[in-house]
PDB file of C-alpha atoms in Angstrom:
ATOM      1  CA  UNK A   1     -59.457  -1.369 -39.764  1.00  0.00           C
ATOM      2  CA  UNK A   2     -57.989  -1.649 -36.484  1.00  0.00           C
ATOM      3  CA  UNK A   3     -57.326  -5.610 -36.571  1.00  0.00           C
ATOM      4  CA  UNK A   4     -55.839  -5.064 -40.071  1.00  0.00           C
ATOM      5  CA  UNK A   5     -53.601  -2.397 -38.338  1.00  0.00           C
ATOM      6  CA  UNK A   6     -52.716  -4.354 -35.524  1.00  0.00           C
ATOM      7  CA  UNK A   7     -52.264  -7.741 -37.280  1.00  0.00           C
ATOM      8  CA  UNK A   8     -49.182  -5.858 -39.125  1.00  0.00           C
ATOM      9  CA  UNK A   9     -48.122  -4.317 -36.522  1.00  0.00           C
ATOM     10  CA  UNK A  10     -47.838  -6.319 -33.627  1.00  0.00           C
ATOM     11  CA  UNK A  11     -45.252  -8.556 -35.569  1.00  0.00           C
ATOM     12  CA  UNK A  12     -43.499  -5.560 -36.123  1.00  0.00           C
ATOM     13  CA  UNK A  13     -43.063  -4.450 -33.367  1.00  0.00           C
ATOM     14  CA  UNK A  14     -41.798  -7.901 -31.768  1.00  0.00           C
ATOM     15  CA  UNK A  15     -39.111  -7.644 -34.782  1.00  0.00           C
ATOM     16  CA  UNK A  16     -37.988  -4.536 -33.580  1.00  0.00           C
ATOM     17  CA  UNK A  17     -38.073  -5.272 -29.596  1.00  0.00           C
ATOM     18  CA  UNK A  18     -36.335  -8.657 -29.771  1.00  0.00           C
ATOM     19  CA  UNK A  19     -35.059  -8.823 -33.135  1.00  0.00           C
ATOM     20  CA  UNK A  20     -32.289  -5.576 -32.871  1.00  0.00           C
ATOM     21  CA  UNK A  21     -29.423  -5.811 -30.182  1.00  0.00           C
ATOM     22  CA  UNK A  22     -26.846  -3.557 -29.668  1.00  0.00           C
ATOM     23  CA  UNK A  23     -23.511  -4.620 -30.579  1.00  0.00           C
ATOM     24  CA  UNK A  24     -21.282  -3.549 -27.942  1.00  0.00           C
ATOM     25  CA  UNK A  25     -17.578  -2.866 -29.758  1.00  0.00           C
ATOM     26  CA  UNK A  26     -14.574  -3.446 -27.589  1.00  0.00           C
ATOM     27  CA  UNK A  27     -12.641  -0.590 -28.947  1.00  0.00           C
ATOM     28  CA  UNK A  28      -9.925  -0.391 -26.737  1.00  0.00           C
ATOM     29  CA  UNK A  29      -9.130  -3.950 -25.705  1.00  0.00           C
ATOM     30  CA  UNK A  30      -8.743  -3.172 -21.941  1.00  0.00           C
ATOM     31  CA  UNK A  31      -8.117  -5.615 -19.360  1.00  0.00           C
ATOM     32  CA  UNK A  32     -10.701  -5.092 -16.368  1.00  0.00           C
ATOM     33  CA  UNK A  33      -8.798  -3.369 -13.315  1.00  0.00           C
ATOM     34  CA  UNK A  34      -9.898  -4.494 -10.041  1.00  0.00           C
ATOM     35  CA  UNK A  35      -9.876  -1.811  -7.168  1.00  0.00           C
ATOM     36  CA  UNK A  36      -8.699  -2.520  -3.800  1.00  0.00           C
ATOM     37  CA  UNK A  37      -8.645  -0.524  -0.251  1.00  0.00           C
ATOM     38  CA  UNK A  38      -4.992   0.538  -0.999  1.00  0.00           C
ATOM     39  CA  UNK A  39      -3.749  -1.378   1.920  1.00  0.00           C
ATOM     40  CA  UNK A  40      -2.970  -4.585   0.180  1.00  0.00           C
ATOM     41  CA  UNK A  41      -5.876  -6.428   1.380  1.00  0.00           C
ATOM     42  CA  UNK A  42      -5.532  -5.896   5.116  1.00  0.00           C
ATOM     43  CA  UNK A  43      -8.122  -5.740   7.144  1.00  0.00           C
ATOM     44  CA  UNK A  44      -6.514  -6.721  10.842  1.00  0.00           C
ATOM     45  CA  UNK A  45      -4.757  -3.868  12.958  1.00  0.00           C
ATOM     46  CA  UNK A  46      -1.339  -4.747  14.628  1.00  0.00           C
ATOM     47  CA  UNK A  47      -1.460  -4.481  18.711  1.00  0.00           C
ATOM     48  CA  UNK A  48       0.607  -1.877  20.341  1.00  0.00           C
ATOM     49  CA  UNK A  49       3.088  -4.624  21.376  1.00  0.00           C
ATOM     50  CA  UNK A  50       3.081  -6.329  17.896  1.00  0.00           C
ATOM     51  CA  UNK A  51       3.932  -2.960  16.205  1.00  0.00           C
ATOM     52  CA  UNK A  52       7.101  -2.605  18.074  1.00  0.00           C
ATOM     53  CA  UNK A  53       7.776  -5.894  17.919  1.00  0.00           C
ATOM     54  CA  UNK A  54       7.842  -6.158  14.250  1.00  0.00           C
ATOM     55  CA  UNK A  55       9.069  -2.798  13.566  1.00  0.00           C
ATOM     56  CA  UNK A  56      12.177  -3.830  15.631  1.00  0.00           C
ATOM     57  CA  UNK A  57      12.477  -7.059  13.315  1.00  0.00           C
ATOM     58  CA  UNK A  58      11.586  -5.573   9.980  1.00  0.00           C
ATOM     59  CA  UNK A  59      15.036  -2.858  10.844  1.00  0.00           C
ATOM     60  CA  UNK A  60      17.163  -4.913  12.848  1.00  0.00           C
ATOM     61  CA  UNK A  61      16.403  -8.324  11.785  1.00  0.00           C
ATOM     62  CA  UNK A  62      15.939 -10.001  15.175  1.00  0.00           C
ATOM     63  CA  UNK A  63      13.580  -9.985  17.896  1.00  0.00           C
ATOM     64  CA  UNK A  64      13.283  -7.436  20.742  1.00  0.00           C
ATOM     65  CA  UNK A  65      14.013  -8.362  23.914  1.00  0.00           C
ATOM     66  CA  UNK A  66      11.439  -8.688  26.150  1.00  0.00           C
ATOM     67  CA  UNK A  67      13.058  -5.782  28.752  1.00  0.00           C
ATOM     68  CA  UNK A  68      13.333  -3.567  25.946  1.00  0.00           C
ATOM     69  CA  UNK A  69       9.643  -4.189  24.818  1.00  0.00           C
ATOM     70  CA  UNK A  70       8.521  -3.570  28.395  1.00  0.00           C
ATOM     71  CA  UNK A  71      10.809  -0.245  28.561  1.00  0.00           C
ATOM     72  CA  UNK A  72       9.041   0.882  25.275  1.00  0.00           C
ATOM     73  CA  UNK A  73       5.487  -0.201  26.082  1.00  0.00           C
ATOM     74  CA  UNK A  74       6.117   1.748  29.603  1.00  0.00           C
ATOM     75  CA  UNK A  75       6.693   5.033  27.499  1.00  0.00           C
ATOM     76  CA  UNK A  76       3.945   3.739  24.923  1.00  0.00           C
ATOM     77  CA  UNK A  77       1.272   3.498  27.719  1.00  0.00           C
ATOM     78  CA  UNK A  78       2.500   6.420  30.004  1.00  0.00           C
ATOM     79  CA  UNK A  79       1.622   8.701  27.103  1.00  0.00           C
ATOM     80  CA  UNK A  80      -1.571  10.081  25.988  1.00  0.00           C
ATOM     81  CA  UNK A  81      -1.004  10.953  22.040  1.00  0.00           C
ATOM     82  CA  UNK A  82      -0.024   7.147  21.075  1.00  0.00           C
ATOM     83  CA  UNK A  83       0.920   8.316  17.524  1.00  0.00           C
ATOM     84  CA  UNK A  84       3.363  10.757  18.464  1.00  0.00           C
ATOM     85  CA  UNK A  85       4.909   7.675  20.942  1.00  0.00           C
ATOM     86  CA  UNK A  86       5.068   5.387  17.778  1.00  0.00           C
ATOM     87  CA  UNK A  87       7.200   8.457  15.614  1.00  0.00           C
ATOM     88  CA  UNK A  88       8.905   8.879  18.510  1.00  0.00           C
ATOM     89  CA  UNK A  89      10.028   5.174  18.809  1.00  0.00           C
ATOM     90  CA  UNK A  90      10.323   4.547  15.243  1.00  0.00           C
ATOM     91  CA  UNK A  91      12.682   7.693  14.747  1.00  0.00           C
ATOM     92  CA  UNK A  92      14.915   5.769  17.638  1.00  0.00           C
ATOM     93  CA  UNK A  93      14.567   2.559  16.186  1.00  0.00           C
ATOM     94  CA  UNK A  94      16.234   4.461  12.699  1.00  0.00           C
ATOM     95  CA  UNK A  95      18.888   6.321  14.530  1.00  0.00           C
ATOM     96  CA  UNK A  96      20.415   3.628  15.821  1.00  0.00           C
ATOM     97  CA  UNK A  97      23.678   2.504  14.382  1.00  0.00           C
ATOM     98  CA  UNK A  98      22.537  -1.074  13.863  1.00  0.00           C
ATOM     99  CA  UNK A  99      19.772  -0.698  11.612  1.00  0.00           C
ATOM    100  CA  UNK A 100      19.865  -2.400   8.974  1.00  0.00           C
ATOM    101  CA  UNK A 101      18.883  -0.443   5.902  1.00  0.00           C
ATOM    102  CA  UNK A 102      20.544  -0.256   2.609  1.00  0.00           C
ATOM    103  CA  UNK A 103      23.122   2.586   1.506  1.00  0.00           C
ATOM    104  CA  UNK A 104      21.134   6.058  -0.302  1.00  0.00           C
ATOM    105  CA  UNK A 105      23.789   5.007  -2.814  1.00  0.00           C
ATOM    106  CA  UNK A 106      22.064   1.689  -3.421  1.00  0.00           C
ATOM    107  CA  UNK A 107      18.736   3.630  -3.597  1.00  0.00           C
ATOM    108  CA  UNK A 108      19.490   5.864  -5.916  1.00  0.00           C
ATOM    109  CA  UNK A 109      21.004   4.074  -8.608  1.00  0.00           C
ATOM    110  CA  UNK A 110      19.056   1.044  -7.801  1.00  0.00           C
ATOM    111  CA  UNK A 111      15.870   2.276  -7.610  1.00  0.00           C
ATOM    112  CA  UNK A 112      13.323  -0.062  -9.006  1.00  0.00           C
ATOM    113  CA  UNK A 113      15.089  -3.192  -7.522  1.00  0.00           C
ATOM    114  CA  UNK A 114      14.957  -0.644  -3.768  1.00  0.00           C
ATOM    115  CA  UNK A 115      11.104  -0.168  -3.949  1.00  0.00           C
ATOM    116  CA  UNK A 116      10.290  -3.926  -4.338  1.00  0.00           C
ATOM    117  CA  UNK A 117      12.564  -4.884  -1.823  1.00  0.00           C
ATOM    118  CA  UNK A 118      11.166  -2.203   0.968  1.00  0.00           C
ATOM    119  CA  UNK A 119       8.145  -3.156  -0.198  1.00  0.00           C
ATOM    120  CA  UNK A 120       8.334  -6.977   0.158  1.00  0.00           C
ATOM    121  CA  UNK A 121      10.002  -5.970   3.837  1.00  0.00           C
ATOM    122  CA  UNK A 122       7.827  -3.616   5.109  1.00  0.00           C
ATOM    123  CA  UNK A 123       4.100  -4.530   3.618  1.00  0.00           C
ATOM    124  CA  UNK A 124       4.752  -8.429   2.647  1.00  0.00           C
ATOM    125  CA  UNK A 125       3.357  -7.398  -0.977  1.00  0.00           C
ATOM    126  CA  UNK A 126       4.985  -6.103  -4.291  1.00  0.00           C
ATOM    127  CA  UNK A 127       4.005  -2.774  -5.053  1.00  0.00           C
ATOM    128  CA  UNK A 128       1.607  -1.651  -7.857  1.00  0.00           C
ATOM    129  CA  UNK A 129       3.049   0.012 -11.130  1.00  0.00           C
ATOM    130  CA  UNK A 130       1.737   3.397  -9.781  1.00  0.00           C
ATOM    131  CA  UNK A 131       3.645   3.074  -6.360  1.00  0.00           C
ATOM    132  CA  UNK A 132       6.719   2.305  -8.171  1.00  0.00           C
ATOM    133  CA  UNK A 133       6.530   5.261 -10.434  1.00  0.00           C
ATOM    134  CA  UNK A 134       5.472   7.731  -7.928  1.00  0.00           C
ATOM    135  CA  UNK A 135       7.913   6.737  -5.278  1.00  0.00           C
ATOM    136  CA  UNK A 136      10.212   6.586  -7.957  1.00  0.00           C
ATOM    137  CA  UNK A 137       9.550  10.198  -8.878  1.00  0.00           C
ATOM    138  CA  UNK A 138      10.373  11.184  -5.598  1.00  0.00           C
ATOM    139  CA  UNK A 139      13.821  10.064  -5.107  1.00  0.00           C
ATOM    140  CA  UNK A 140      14.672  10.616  -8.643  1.00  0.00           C
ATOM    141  CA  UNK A 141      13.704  14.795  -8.152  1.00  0.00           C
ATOM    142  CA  UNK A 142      14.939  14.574  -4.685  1.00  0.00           C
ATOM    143  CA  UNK A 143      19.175  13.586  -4.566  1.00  0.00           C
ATOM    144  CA  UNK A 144      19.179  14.586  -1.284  1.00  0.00           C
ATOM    145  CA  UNK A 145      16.690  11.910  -0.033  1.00  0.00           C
ATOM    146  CA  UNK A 146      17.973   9.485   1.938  1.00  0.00           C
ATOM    147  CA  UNK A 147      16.768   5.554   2.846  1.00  0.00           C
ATOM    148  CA  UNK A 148      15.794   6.829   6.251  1.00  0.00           C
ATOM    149  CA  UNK A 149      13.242   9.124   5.013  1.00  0.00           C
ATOM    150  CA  UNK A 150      11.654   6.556   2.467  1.00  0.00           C
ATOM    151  CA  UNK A 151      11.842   3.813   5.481  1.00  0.00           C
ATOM    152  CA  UNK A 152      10.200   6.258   7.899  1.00  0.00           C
ATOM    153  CA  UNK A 153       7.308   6.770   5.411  1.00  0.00           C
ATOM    154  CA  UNK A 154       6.587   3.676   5.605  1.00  0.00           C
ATOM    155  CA  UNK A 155       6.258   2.791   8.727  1.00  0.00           C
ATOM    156  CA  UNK A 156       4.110   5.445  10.130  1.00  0.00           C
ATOM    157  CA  UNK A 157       1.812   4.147   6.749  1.00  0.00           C
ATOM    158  CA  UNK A 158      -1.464   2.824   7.936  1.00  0.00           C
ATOM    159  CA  UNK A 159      -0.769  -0.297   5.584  1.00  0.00           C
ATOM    160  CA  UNK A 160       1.945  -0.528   8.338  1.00  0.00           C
ATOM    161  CA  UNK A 161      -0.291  -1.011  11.480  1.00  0.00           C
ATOM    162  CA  UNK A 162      -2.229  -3.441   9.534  1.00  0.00           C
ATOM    163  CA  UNK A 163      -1.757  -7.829   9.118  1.00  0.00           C
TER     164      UNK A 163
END
């Protein structure tokens, strides 16, 4: 009896073990979204002297002078707290009169076409759909928000400090 049983189902079983799959339905048709470290891929930190350096291009659109590097680097590396140095020098570096930043006019009613462009500036990327619509929520519920502000934000980003 038990070879007549197992003759059966042995085959059976092999039917049902290799023979059924699973049809996996694509239900939603969803493009696979790939994950990154929010920093846009970078992975090198800037050097003190490369921060200010670039920080001084990226708002004035020229190079620092080398005597006003060294007069900035002497502050940067008398100081203990070198984060509070860097706000300190980038709050200079956007008070001065010859920044060159666009208008909060030109912000406000241009405010897609402003995030790109700070973003191509700033981080050398285009920002993600969420960055534009969340920055863009901010200006849009804050009038009062000027360039400055946005600009500042970004610089004292750790994306910033990063190649």
């Amino acid at each position: 009896m038990n070879t007549s049983v197992s003759k059966y189902l042995l085959p059976l079983l092999m039917v049902v073990a290799f023979g059924c799959k699973k049809e996996i339905i694509d239900q939603y048709n969803l493009q696979p979204v790939r994950a990154d470290n929010g920093q846009g891929e970078k992975t090198t930190l800037k050097s003190d002297e490369q921060l200010i350096s670039i920080m001084h291009t990226d708002l004035f659109g020229s190079a620092i002078t080398s005597n006003q590097l060294k007069v900035l680097f002497k502050a940067y590396s008398s100081f203990g707290d070198k984060n509070l140095i860097i706000d300190e020098i980038t709050r200079k570096f956007l008070a001065d009169p010859s920044v060159v930043l666009p208008q909060d006019t030109y912000m406000h009613s241009n405010t897609d076409k402003f995030i790109r462009e700070m973003y191509a500036r700033f981080f050398i990327r285009q920002p993600n759909e969420m960055e534009v619509w969340y920055l863009k929520k901010v200006i849009g519920e804050n009038p009062d928000l000027g360039v400055e502000a946005v600009v500042y934000a970004m610089l004292t980003s750790d994306e910033y400090k990063y190649f």
